[in-house]
Short mmCIF file of the C-alpha atoms (twelve columns), coordinates in Angstrom:
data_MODEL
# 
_entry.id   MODEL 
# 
loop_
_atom_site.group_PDB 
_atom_site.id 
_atom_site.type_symbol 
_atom_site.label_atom_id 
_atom_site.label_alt_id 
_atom_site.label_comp_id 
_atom_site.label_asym_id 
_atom_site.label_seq_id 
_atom_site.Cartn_x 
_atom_site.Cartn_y 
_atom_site.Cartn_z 
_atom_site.pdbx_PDB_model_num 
ATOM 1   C CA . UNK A 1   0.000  0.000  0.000   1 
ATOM 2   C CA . UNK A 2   1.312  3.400  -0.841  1 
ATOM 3   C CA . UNK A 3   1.042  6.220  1.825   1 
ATOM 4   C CA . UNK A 4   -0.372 9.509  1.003   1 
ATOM 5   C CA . UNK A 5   2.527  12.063 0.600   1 
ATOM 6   C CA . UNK A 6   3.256  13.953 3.718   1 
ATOM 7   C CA . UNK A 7   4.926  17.383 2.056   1 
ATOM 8   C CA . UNK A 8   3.480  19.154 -0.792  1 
ATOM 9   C CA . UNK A 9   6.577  21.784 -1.010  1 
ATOM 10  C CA . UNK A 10  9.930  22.380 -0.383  1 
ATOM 11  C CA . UNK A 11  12.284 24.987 0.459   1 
ATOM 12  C CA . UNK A 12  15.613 25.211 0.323   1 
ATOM 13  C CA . UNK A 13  18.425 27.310 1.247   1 
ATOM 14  C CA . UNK A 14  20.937 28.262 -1.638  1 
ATOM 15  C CA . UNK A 15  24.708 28.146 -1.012  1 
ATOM 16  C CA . UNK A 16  25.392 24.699 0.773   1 
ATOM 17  C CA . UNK A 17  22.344 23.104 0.114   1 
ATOM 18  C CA . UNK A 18  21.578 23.351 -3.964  1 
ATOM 19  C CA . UNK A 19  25.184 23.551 -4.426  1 
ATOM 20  C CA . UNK A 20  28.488 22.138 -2.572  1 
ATOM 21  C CA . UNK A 21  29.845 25.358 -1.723  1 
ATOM 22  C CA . UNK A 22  33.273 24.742 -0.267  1 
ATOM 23  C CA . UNK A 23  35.568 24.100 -3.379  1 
ATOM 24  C CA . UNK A 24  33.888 27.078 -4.874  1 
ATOM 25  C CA . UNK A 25  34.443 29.988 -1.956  1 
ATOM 26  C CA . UNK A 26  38.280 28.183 -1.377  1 
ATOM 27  C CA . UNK A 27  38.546 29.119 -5.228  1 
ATOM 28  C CA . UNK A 28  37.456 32.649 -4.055  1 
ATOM 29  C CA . UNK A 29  39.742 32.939 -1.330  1 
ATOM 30  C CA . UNK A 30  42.452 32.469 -4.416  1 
ATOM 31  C CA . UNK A 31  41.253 35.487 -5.724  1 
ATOM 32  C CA . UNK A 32  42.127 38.979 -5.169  1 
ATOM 33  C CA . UNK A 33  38.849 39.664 -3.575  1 
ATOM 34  C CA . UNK A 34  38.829 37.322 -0.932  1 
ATOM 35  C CA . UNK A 35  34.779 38.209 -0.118  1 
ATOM 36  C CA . UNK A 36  36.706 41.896 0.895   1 
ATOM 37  C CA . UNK A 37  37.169 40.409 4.192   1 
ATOM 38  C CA . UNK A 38  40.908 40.997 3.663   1 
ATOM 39  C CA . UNK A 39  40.324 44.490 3.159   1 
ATOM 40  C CA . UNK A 40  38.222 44.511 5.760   1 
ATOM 41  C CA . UNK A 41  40.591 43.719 8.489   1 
ATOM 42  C CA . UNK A 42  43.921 45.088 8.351   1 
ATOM 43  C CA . UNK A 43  46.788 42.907 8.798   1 
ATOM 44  C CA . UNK A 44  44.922 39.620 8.040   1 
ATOM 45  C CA . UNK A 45  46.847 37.170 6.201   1 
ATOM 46  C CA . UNK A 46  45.788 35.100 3.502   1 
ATOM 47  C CA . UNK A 47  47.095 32.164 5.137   1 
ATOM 48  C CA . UNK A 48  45.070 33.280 8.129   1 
ATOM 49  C CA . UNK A 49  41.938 33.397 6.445   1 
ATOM 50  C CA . UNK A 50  42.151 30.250 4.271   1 
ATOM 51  C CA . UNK A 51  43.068 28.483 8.055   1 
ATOM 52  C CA . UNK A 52  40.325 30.053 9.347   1 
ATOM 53  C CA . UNK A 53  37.327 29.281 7.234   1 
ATOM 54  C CA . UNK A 54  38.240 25.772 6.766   1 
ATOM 55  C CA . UNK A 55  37.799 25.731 10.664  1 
ATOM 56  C CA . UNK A 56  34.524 27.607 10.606  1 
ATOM 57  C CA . UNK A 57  33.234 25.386 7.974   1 
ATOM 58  C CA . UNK A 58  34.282 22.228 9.591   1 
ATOM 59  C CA . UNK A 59  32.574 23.657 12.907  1 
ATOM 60  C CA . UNK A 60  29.501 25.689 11.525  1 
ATOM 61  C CA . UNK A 61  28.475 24.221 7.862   1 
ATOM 62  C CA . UNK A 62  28.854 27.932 7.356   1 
ATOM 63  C CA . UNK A 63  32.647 29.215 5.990   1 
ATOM 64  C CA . UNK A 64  32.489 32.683 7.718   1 
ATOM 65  C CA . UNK A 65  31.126 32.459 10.999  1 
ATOM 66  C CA . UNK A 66  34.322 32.236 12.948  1 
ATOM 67  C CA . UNK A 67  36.317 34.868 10.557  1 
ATOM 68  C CA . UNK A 68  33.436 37.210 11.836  1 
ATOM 69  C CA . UNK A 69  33.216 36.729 15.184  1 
ATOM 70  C CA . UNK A 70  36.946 36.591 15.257  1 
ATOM 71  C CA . UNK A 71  37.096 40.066 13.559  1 
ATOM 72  C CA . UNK A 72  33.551 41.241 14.656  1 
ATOM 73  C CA . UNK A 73  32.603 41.629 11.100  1 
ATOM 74  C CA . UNK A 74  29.158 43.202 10.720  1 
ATOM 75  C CA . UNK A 75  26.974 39.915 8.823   1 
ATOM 76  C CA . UNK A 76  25.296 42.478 5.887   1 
ATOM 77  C CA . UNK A 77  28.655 43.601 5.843   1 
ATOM 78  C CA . UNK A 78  30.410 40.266 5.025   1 
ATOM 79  C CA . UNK A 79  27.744 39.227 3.304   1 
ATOM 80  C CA . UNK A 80  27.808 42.157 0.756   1 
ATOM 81  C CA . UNK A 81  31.218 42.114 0.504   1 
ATOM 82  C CA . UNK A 82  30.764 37.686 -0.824  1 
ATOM 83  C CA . UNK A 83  28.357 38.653 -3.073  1 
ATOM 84  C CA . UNK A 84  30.241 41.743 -4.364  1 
ATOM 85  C CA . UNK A 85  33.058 40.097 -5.570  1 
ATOM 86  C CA . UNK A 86  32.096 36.600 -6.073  1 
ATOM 87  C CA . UNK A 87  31.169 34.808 -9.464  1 
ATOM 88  C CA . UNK A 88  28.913 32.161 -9.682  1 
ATOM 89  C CA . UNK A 89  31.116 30.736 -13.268 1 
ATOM 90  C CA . UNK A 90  33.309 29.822 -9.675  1 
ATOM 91  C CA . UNK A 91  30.386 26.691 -9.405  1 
ATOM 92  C CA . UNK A 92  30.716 24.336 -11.573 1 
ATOM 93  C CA . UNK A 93  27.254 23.126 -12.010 1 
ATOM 94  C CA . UNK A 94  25.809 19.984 -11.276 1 
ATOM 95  C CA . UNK A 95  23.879 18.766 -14.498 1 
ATOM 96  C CA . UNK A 96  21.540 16.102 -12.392 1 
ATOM 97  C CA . UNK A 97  20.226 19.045 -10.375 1 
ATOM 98  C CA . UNK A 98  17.800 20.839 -12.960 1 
ATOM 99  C CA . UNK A 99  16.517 17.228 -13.726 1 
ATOM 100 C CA . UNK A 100 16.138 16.006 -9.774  1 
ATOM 101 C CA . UNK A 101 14.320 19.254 -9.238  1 
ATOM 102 C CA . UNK A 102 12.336 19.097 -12.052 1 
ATOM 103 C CA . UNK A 103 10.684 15.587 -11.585 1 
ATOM 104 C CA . UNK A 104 9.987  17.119 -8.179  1 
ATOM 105 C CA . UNK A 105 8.123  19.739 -10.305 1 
ATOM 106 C CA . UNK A 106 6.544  17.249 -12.346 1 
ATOM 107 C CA . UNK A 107 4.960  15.428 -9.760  1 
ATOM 108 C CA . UNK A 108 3.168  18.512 -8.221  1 
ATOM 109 C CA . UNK A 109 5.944  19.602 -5.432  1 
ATOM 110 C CA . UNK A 110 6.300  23.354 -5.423  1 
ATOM 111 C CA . UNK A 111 9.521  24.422 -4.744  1 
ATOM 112 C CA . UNK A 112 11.010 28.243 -2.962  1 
ATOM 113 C CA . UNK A 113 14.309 29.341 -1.985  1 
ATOM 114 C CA . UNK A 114 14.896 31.385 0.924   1 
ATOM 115 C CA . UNK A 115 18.168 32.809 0.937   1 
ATOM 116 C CA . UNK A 116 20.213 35.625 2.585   1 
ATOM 117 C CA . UNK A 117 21.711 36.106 -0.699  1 
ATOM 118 C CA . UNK A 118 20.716 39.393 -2.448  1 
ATOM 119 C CA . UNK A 119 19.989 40.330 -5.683  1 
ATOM 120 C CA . UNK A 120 20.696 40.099 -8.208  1 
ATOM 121 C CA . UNK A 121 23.088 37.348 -6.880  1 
ATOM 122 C CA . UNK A 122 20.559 34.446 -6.216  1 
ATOM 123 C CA . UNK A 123 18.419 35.108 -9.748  1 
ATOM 124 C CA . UNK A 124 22.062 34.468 -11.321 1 
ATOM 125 C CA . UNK A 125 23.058 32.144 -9.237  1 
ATOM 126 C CA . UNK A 126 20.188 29.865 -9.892  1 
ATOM 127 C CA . UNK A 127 20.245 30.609 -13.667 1 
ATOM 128 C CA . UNK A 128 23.539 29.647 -13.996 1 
ATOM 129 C CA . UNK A 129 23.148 26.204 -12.218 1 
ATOM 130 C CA . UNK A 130 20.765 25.457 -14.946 1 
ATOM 131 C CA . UNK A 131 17.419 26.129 -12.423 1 
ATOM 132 C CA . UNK A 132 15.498 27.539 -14.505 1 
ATOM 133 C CA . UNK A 133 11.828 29.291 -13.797 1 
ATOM 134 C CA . UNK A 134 9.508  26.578 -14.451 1 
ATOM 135 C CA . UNK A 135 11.268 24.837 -11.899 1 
ATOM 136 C CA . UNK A 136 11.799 27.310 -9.112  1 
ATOM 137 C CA . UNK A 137 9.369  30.086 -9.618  1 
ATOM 138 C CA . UNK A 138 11.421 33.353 -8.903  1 
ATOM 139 C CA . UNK A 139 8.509  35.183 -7.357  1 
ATOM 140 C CA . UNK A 140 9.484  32.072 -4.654  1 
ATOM 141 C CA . UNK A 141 12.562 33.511 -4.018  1 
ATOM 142 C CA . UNK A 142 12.927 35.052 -0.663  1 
ATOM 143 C CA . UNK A 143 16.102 37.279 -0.105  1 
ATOM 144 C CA . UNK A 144 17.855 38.672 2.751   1 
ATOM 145 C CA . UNK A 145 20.315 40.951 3.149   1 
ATOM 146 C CA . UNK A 146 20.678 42.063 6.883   1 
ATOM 147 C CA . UNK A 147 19.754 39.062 9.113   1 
ATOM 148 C CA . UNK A 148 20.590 40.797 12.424  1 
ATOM 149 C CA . UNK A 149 19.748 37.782 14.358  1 
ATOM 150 C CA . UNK A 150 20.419 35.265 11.719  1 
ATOM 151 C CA . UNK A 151 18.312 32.286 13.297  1 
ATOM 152 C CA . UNK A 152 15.080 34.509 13.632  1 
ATOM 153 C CA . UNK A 153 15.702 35.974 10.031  1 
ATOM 154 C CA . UNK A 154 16.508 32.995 8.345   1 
ATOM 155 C CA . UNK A 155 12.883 31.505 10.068  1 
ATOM 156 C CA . UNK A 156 10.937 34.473 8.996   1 
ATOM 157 C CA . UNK A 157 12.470 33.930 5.617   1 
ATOM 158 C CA . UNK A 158 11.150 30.576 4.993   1 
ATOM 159 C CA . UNK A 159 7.851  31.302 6.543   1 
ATOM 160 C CA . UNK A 160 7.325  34.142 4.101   1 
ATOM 161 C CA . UNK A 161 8.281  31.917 1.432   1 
ATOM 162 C CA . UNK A 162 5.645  29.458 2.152   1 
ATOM 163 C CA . UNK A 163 3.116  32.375 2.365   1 
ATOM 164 C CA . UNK A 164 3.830  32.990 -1.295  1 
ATOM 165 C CA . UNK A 165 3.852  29.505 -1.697  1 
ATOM 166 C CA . UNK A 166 0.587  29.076 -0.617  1 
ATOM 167 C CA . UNK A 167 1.707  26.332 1.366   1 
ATOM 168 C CA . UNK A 168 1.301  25.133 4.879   1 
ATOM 169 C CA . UNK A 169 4.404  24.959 7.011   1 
ATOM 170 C CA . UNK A 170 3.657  21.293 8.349   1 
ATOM 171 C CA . UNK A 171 3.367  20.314 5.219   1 
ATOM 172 C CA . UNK A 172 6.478  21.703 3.914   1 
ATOM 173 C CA . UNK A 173 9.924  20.690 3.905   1 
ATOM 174 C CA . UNK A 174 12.794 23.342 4.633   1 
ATOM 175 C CA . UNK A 175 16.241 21.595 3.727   1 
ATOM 176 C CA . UNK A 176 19.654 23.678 4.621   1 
ATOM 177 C CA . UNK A 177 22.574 23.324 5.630   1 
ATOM 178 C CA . UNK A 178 23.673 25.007 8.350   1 
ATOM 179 C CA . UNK A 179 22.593 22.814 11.352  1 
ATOM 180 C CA . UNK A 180 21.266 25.896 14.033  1 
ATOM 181 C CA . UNK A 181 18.982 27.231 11.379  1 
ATOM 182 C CA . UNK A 182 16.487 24.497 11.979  1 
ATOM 183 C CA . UNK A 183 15.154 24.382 15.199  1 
ATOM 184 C CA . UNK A 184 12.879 27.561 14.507  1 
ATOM 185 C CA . UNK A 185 11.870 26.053 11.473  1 
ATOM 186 C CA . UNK A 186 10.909 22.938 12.880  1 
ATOM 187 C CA . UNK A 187 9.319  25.365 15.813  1 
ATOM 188 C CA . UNK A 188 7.159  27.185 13.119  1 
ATOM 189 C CA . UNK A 189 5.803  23.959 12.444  1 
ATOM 190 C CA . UNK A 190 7.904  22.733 9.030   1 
ATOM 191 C CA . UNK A 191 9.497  19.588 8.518   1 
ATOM 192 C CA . UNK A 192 13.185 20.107 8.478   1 
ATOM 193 C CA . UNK A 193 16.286 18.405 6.446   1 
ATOM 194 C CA . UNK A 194 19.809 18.722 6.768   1 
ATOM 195 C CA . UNK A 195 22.117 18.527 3.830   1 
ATOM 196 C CA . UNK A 196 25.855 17.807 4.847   1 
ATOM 197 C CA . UNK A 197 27.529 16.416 1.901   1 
ATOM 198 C CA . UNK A 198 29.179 14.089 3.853   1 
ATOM 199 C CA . UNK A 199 30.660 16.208 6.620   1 
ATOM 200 C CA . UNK A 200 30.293 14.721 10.372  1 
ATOM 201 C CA . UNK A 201 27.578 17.630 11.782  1 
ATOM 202 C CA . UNK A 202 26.424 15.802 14.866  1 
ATOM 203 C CA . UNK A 203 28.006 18.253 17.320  1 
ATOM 204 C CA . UNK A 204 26.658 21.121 15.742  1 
ATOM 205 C CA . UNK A 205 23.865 23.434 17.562  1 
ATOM 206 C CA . UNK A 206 20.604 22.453 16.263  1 
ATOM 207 C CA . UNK A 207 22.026 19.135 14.374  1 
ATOM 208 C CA . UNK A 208 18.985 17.060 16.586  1 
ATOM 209 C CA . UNK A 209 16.191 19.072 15.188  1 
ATOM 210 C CA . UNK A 210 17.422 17.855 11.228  1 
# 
C-alpha cells in the first residue's frame, strides 16, 4: 500500500544546500577579492583566512562564521562584501540538479528558496546552475540581506516563502545546511532536512532538530 505524501513543497536554502559550496568559496579565497574580508581587516593574512574558514566550515556548515566573530565583522557587511566580488562561473554546475528538481516539479511539489543572498546574486546564481523558472518560480525567491539575528531571520524567511507559496508549514519541507537554522523552522511547524555532503555535523547546535 502506498502512503499519502506527507509534504506538498519544499524549500531550500541556496549556497550549501543546492550547491556544494566549499571548493567554490576556497577558489574565491584564491582570488584577489577574498569576499573583501581581507580588506576589511587590516593585517589579516591570507594564510590566516584560508586556516580560518576551513575551521569555521568544519565547525559551523557555514565558511564565515568564525572569521566574523573573530574580527567582529558586521553579517550584511560580510555578506555584501561575498556577493560583491564573487562569481557564480566559480560553481561548476551539477547537471543532475535541474533534472532532480524538475521531476519534483513534475509530480506537483512546489519548490522556494529562501536565501540571505541578495539580488541580483541568487536570480544568477540559480540561472547559472541550470534552475530555470519553471522549476523554481522566482517570485518564490525570498532574499535577505541584513539578518541581524540570523536564526530569527533565516525563520521568517522561509515562513514568508511558504506564504507565497501558498503552502502550509507542516506540510512543507525546509532543507539547509547550516545545522542551528532548523530548530525555529521545525518550531514554526515545518518539517526540516539537513544537507551535509558528507561532513560529520552531529556536534553542531541544532544538528537534533534535522
Amino acid at each position: 500500500m502506498i502512503e499519502p505524501r506527507t509534504i506538498d513543497a519544499i524549500i531550500f536554502d541556496k549556497d550549501g544546500t543546492l550547491f556544494e559550496e566549499t571548493d567554490a568559496l576556497i577558489r574565491e579565497y584564491q582570488s584577489a577579492a577574498i569576499m573583501g574580508i581581507l580588506d576589511m581587516v587590516p593585517g589579516l593574512s591570507f594564510e590566516e583566512a584560508m586556516a580560518t574558514q576551513r575551521k569555521s566550515y568544519q565547525r559551523f556548515g557555514w565558511s564565515f562564521e568564525l572569521l566574523r566573530q573573530r574580527y567582529n565583522l558586521d553579517f550584511a557587511a560580510v555578506h555584501a562584501a561575498m556577493h560583491r566580488h564573487m562569481s557564480t562561473h566559480n560553481v561548476k554546475p551539477n547537471p543532475c540538479l535541474p533534472a532532480m528538481l524538475g521531476f519534483a516539479r513534475a509530480t506537483g511539489l512546489t519548490l522556494g528558496v529562501a536565501t540571505h543572498c541578495g539580488e541580483p546574486f541568487a536570480t544568477s546564481n540559480l540561472d547559472h546552475l541550470g534552475i530555470t523558472g519553471d522549476i523554481i518560480d522566482r517570485k518564490y525567491v525570498t532574499t535577505l540581506t541584513d539578518p541581524k539575528d540570523d536564526k530569527a531571520k533565516s525563520c521568517n524567511m522561509v515562513r514568508h516563502t511558504a506564504f507565497r507559496m501558498g503552502s502550509d508549514p507542516s506540510r512543507t519541507l525546509f532543507v539547509e545546511n547550516t545545522a542551528r537554522n532548523l530548530p525555529p523552522a521545525k518550531q514554526a511547524g515545518f518539517q526540516t532536512a539537513l544537507i551535509t555532503w558528507g561532513r560529520d555535523f552531529s556536534a553542531s547546535e541544532g544538528f537534533e532538530a534535522a
